[in-house]
C-alpha positions as CSV (number, residue, x, y, z in Angstrom):
1,X,25.8,2.7,29.7
2,X,29.6,2.2,30.1
3,X,29.2,-1.6,30.6
4,X,26.9,-1.9,27.6
5,X,29.3,-0.1,25.2
6,X,32.3,-1.9,26.7
7,X,30.8,-5.3,26.0
8,X,29.7,-4.4,22.5
9,X,33.2,-3.2,21.7
10,X,34.9,-6.3,23.3
11,X,32.7,-8.9,21.6
12,X,32.3,-7.3,18.1
13,X,31.9,-10.5,16.2
14,X,29.2,-12.0,18.4
15,X,27.1,-8.8,18.5
16,X,27.6,-8.2,14.8
17,X,26.0,-11.6,14.2
18,X,23.1,-10.7,16.6
19,X,22.6,-7.4,14.8
20,X,22.6,-9.3,11.5
21,X,19.9,-11.6,12.6
22,X,17.7,-8.7,13.8
23,X,18.4,-6.9,10.6
24,X,17.3,-9.8,8.4
25,X,14.2,-10.4,10.5
26,X,13.2,-6.7,10.3
27,X,13.9,-6.6,6.6
28,X,11.7,-9.5,6.0
29,X,8.8,-8.0,7.9
30,X,9.2,-4.5,6.5
31,X,9.5,-5.7,2.9
32,X,6.5,-8.1,3.0
33,X,4.4,-5.3,4.6
34,X,5.4,-2.9,1.8
35,X,4.5,-5.5,-0.8
36,X,1.1,-6.1,0.7
37,X,0.5,-2.3,1.0
38,X,1.6,-1.8,-2.5
39,X,-0.6,-4.5,-3.9
40,X,-3.6,-3.2,-2.0
41,X,-3.0,0.4,-3.1
42,X,-2.8,-0.7,-6.8
43,X,-6.4,-1.7,-6.4
44,X,-7.6,1.7,-5.2
45,X,-5.1,4.4,-6.4
46,X,-7.6,5.8,-8.9
47,X,-10.5,5.8,-6.3
48,X,-8.3,7.5,-3.7
49,X,-7.5,10.3,-6.1
50,X,-11.2,11.2,-6.4
51,X,-11.1,12.5,-2.9
52,X,-14.7,11.7,-2.7
53,X,-17.1,11.1,0.2
54,X,-19.7,8.9,-1.6
55,X,-20.1,6.7,-4.7
56,X,-23.7,6.2,-6.0
57,X,-24.8,3.3,-8.2
58,X,-28.0,1.7,-9.2
59,X,-29.4,-0.8,-6.8
60,X,-29.7,-3.6,-9.3
61,X,-25.9,-3.3,-10.2
62,X,-25.1,-5.5,-7.2
63,X,-22.2,-3.4,-6.1
64,X,-20.6,-3.6,-9.5
65,X,-20.1,-0.2,-11.1
66,X,-19.7,-1.7,-14.6
67,X,-23.2,-3.1,-14.3
68,X,-24.7,0.2,-13.2
69,X,-26.6,2.2,-15.9
70,X,-27.6,5.8,-15.0
71,X,-29.0,8.6,-17.0
72,X,-29.5,12.4,-16.7
73,X,-32.6,12.0,-14.6
74,X,-30.6,10.0,-12.0
75,X,-28.0,12.7,-11.9
76,X,-30.5,15.4,-11.3
77,X,-32.2,13.3,-8.5
78,X,-29.1,13.3,-6.4
79,X,-29.1,16.4,-4.2
80,X,-25.8,17.2,-2.4
81,X,-24.3,19.9,-0.2
82,X,-21.1,19.7,-2.2
83,X,-20.3,18.7,-5.8
84,X,-21.0,15.7,-7.9
85,X,-19.6,14.2,-11.1
86,X,-20.6,11.6,-13.6
87,X,-18.3,8.6,-14.1
88,X,-18.2,6.0,-16.8
89,X,-16.1,2.8,-16.1
90,X,-15.4,-0.1,-18.4
91,X,-12.5,-2.5,-19.0
92,X,-10.6,-2.6,-22.2
93,X,-7.6,-4.2,-23.9
94,X,-5.4,-1.8,-25.7
95,X,-2.6,-2.5,-28.2
96,X,0.2,-0.6,-29.9
97,X,-0.6,-0.4,-33.7
98,X,3.0,0.5,-34.5
99,X,4.5,-2.5,-32.6
100,X,6.2,-5.3,-34.5
101,X,3.9,-7.8,-32.8
102,X,0.6,-6.2,-31.9
103,X,-0.6,-9.3,-29.9
104,X,2.4,-9.0,-27.6
105,X,1.6,-5.3,-27.0
106,X,-1.8,-5.9,-25.6
107,X,-2.5,-4.5,-22.1
108,X,-5.5,-4.6,-19.8
109,X,-6.8,-1.2,-18.8
110,X,-9.9,0.6,-17.5
111,X,-11.5,3.4,-19.5
112,X,-12.8,6.1,-17.3
113,X,-15.2,8.6,-18.8
114,X,-15.4,12.0,-17.2
115,X,-16.6,15.5,-18.0
116,X,-13.9,18.1,-18.8
117,X,-15.1,20.4,-15.9
118,X,-15.2,17.4,-13.5
119,X,-13.2,17.3,-10.3
120,X,-12.4,13.7,-11.4
121,X,-9.6,14.9,-13.6
122,X,-6.2,14.4,-12.0
123,X,-5.0,17.5,-10.3
124,X,-1.7,17.6,-12.2
125,X,-3.6,17.6,-15.5
126,X,-6.3,20.1,-14.8
127,X,-5.2,22.4,-17.7
128,X,-5.7,19.6,-20.3
129,X,-8.9,19.4,-22.2
130,X,-10.2,16.0,-23.4
131,X,-11.7,16.3,-26.8
132,X,-12.5,13.6,-29.4
133,X,-10.3,10.6,-28.9
134,X,-7.7,12.4,-26.8
135,X,-6.9,10.6,-23.5
136,X,-4.9,10.9,-20.3
137,X,-3.2,7.7,-19.3
138,X,-1.6,6.3,-16.2
139,X,2.2,6.5,-16.1
140,X,2.4,2.7,-16.2
141,X,2.0,3.0,-20.0
142,X,5.4,4.7,-20.1
143,X,6.9,1.3,-19.3
144,X,5.3,0.0,-22.4
145,X,7.1,2.6,-24.5
146,X,4.2,5.1,-24.9
147,X,4.9,8.8,-25.1
148,X,2.7,11.9,-25.4
149,X,1.3,12.1,-29.0
150,X,1.4,8.3,-29.5
151,X,-1.7,6.4,-30.6
152,X,-3.0,3.1,-29.3
153,X,-5.8,0.8,-30.6
154,X,-8.5,-1.1,-28.7
155,X,-9.2,-4.8,-29.2
156,X,-12.6,-5.3,-30.8
157,X,-12.8,-1.7,-32.2
158,X,-11.3,0.3,-35.0
159,X,-10.9,3.4,-32.9
160,X,-7.5,4.8,-32.0
161,X,-6.8,7.1,-29.1
162,X,-4.2,9.9,-28.8
163,X,-2.2,10.3,-25.5
164,X,-2.1,13.9,-24.4
165,X,-0.9,13.5,-20.8
166,X,0.3,11.0,-18.1
167,X,-1.3,10.8,-14.6
168,X,0.5,9.5,-11.6
169,X,-0.6,6.4,-9.6
170,X,-4.0,6.0,-11.2
171,X,-4.6,2.3,-11.2
172,X,-7.9,0.5,-10.6
173,X,-7.9,-3.2,-9.6
174,X,-4.2,-3.2,-10.4
175,X,-4.8,-2.1,-14.1
176,X,-3.8,1.3,-15.5
177,X,-6.6,3.9,-15.8
178,X,-7.2,5.8,-19.1
179,X,-9.2,9.1,-18.7
180,X,-11.4,10.2,-21.7
181,X,-14.2,12.5,-22.4
182,X,-17.6,11.0,-21.3
183,X,-19.0,11.3,-24.8
184,X,-16.1,9.4,-26.2
185,X,-16.5,6.7,-23.5
186,X,-20.1,6.3,-24.3
187,X,-19.3,5.8,-28.0
188,X,-16.8,3.1,-27.1
189,X,-19.1,1.5,-24.5
190,X,-22.4,1.5,-26.4
191,X,-21.3,2.0,-30.1
192,X,-21.6,5.0,-32.4
193,X,-25.1,4.2,-33.6
194,X,-27.9,5.8,-31.4
195,X,-25.4,6.1,-28.5
196,X,-27.4,6.4,-25.3
197,X,-26.6,9.1,-22.7
198,X,-25.7,6.6,-20.0
199,X,-22.9,6.4,-17.5
200,X,-21.9,4.1,-14.6
201,X,-22.0,6.1,-11.4
202,X,-22.0,9.4,-9.6
203,X,-19.1,10.5,-7.4
204,X,-20.0,12.9,-4.7
205,X,-17.9,15.3,-2.5
206,X,-20.1,16.2,0.4
207,X,-23.3,14.8,1.8
208,X,-26.4,13.8,0.0
209,X,-30.1,13.9,0.8
210,X,-32.2,10.7,0.8
211,X,-31.6,8.9,-2.5
212,X,-34.4,7.5,-4.8
213,X,-35.2,3.9,-4.2
214,X,-33.5,2.7,-7.4
215,X,-30.1,4.2,-6.3
216,X,-27.7,3.2,-3.5
217,X,-24.9,5.2,-2.0
218,X,-21.6,4.0,-0.6
219,X,-19.0,5.8,1.4
220,X,-15.7,5.7,-0.6
221,X,-14.3,3.3,1.9
222,X,-17.3,0.9,1.6
223,X,-17.2,1.1,-2.2
224,X,-13.5,0.1,-2.1
225,X,-14.5,-2.9,0.0
226,X,-16.9,-4.1,-2.7
227,X,-14.1,-4.3,-5.4
228,X,-13.8,-8.0,-6.4
229,X,-11.0,-9.7,-4.4
230,X,-9.9,-6.6,-2.5
231,X,-11.3,-7.5,0.9
232,X,-10.1,-11.1,0.7
233,X,-6.7,-10.0,-0.3
234,X,-6.3,-7.3,2.4
235,X,-7.6,-9.7,5.1
236,X,-5.2,-12.5,4.0
237,X,-2.2,-10.3,3.9
238,X,-3.1,-8.5,7.2
239,X,-3.5,-11.8,9.1
240,X,-0.2,-13.1,7.6
241,X,1.7,-9.9,8.5
242,X,0.2,-9.7,12.0
243,X,1.2,-13.3,12.8
244,X,4.6,-12.7,11.2
245,X,5.2,-9.6,13.4
246,X,4.1,-11.5,16.6
247,X,6.2,-14.6,15.9
248,X,9.3,-12.7,14.8
249,X,9.0,-10.3,17.7
250,X,8.5,-13.2,20.2
251,X,11.5,-15.0,18.8
252,X,13.5,-11.8,19.1
253,X,12.5,-11.6,22.8
254,X,13.6,-15.2,23.4
255,X,16.8,-14.5,21.6
256,X,17.6,-11.6,23.9
257,X,16.6,-13.6,27.0
258,X,19.0,-16.5,26.1
259,X,21.8,-14.0,25.3
260,X,21.4,-12.4,28.8
261,X,21.1,-15.7,30.7
262,X,24.4,-16.8,29.1
263,X,26.1,-14.1,31.0
264,X,25.0,-15.3,34.5
265,X,28.5,-16.0,35.7
266,X,29.7,-12.5,34.7
267,X,26.7,-10.9,36.5
268,X,27.5,-13.0,39.5
269,X,31.1,-11.7,39.6
270,X,29.7,-8.1,39.3
271,X,27.3,-8.6,42.1
272,X,30.0,-10.1,44.3
273,X,32.0,-6.9,43.7
274,X,29.2,-4.8,45.0
275,X,27.8,-3.5,41.7
276,X,24.1,-2.6,42.1
277,X,21.3,-4.5,40.5
278,X,20.1,-1.2,38.9
279,X,23.4,-0.8,37.1
280,X,23.4,-4.3,35.8
281,X,19.8,-4.2,34.7
282,X,20.2,-0.8,33.1
283,X,23.2,-2.1,31.1
284,X,21.3,-5.0,29.8
285,X,18.3,-2.8,28.7
286,X,20.6,-0.3,27.0
287,X,22.5,-3.0,25.2
288,X,19.2,-4.6,24.1
289,X,18.0,-1.2,22.8
290,X,21.2,-0.6,20.9
291,X,21.1,-4.1,19.2
292,X,17.5,-3.7,18.1
293,X,18.0,-0.1,17.0
294,X,20.9,-1.0,14.8
295,X,19.2,-4.0,13.3
296,X,15.9,-2.2,12.7
297,X,17.6,0.8,11.1
298,X,19.5,-1.3,8.7
299,X,16.4,-3.4,7.9
300,X,14.3,-0.4,7.2
301,X,17.0,1.3,5.2
302,X,17.5,-1.8,3.0
303,X,13.7,-2.0,2.6
304,X,13.4,1.6,1.3
305,X,16.4,1.0,-1.0
306,X,14.9,-2.2,-2.4
307,X,11.6,-0.3,-3.0
308,X,13.4,2.5,-4.8
309,X,15.2,0.0,-7.1
310,X,12.3,-2.3,-7.7
311,X,9.2,-0.1,-7.5
312,X,8.9,-0.2,-11.3
313,X,8.7,-4.0,-11.2
314,X,6.8,-4.9,-8.1
315,X,3.9,-3.2,-6.2
316,X,5.7,-1.5,-3.4
317,X,4.3,1.2,-1.1
318,X,5.7,2.9,2.0
319,X,3.2,2.8,4.9
320,X,4.5,4.8,7.8
321,X,1.8,3.6,10.2
322,X,2.7,-0.1,9.6
323,X,6.4,0.7,9.9
324,X,5.8,2.4,13.3
325,X,3.7,-0.5,14.6
326,X,6.4,-3.1,13.4
327,X,9.2,-1.0,15.0
328,X,7.4,-0.6,18.2
329,X,6.6,-4.4,18.3
330,X,10.3,-5.2,17.9
331,X,11.4,-2.9,20.7
332,X,8.6,-3.9,23.1
333,X,9.2,-7.7,22.7
334,X,13.0,-7.3,22.8
335,X,12.9,-5.1,25.9
336,X,10.4,-7.5,27.5
337,X,12.8,-10.4,26.9
338,X,15.6,-8.3,28.3
339,X,13.6,-7.3,31.4
340,X,12.5,-10.9,32.0
341,X,16.1,-12.2,31.8
342,X,17.3,-9.4,34.1
343,X,14.7,-10.3,36.7
344,X,16.0,-13.9,36.6
345,X,19.6,-12.9,36.8
346,X,19.2,-10.4,39.6
347,X,17.6,-13.1,41.8
348,X,20.7,-15.4,41.7
349,X,23.2,-15.9,44.5
350,X,26.5,-14.4,43.4
351,X,28.5,-17.3,44.9
352,X,26.4,-20.0,43.2
353,X,26.6,-18.1,39.9
354,X,30.4,-17.9,40.1
355,X,30.6,-21.6,41.1
356,X,28.3,-22.7,38.3
């Protein structure tokens, strides 16, 4: 311990540069992991907030909720031990009718039709009642200048909707979600003339009995996997990050190995003075641990600071599990490099080391 701290104090510049390298490497990995996690969660935020066990669609919808058409008979045919709720889903393009340039105010969203007594309503807005053209919108619309009481229009329709509340982190396939009464959604989806009592799917909390042959049930996790582009995106980023972690951690291990081997002469002098192998090896390991700890702490700290400053601009999400895996990989590979170099150093003849 004494030797490790003494050398760190003596060679401040050299070890500062080493810590900087570790800091930059860890910052790169943490930041890219957070971006990947943020992008993936922007696909599924709204689905995760359902806290559901199953999503039920029609078989001929081919895993696409927007191509699923269900009626009251389908709803009654689903028997569950828990609760169930109707859900209407359809994309839309909204605009700000009070904007100087309406075309520039256009925004892609998803309209979500729900019943007022449905568990689908965001928990923070349970006390709000959706009537007529009143809607609850994702907080992303605040960035576009919308406030409670504002109206927005919809491309291809003369309808206007009034914002009565903002929900947190309710995006679907990266687009903001807008909650509205199911009747209002049906009017938008199918028109105001002879509007059919149809909806897109049934969300279930609990288990279901055997479904009719024309319906198919997905676990929430399986349904998320069917979202267009989600699986390919997650797999691509996952493979990229895994290889990035392995390569950077391996480079870090080599870096520590070279650093230790460079001190062969010093270790030779210490062995000639009768200092035990255990003391030398322990000093190297402690020093390696300290270097990695400082670098990783600074890298993680800057990552969190970057996320706090840029979370409104980029998809950024903190994933503790990924952070723990990355941190563990850094320490394991660095300590492995330290141990490998120590084993090589401890085998040398002190006289040869000094002479070299």
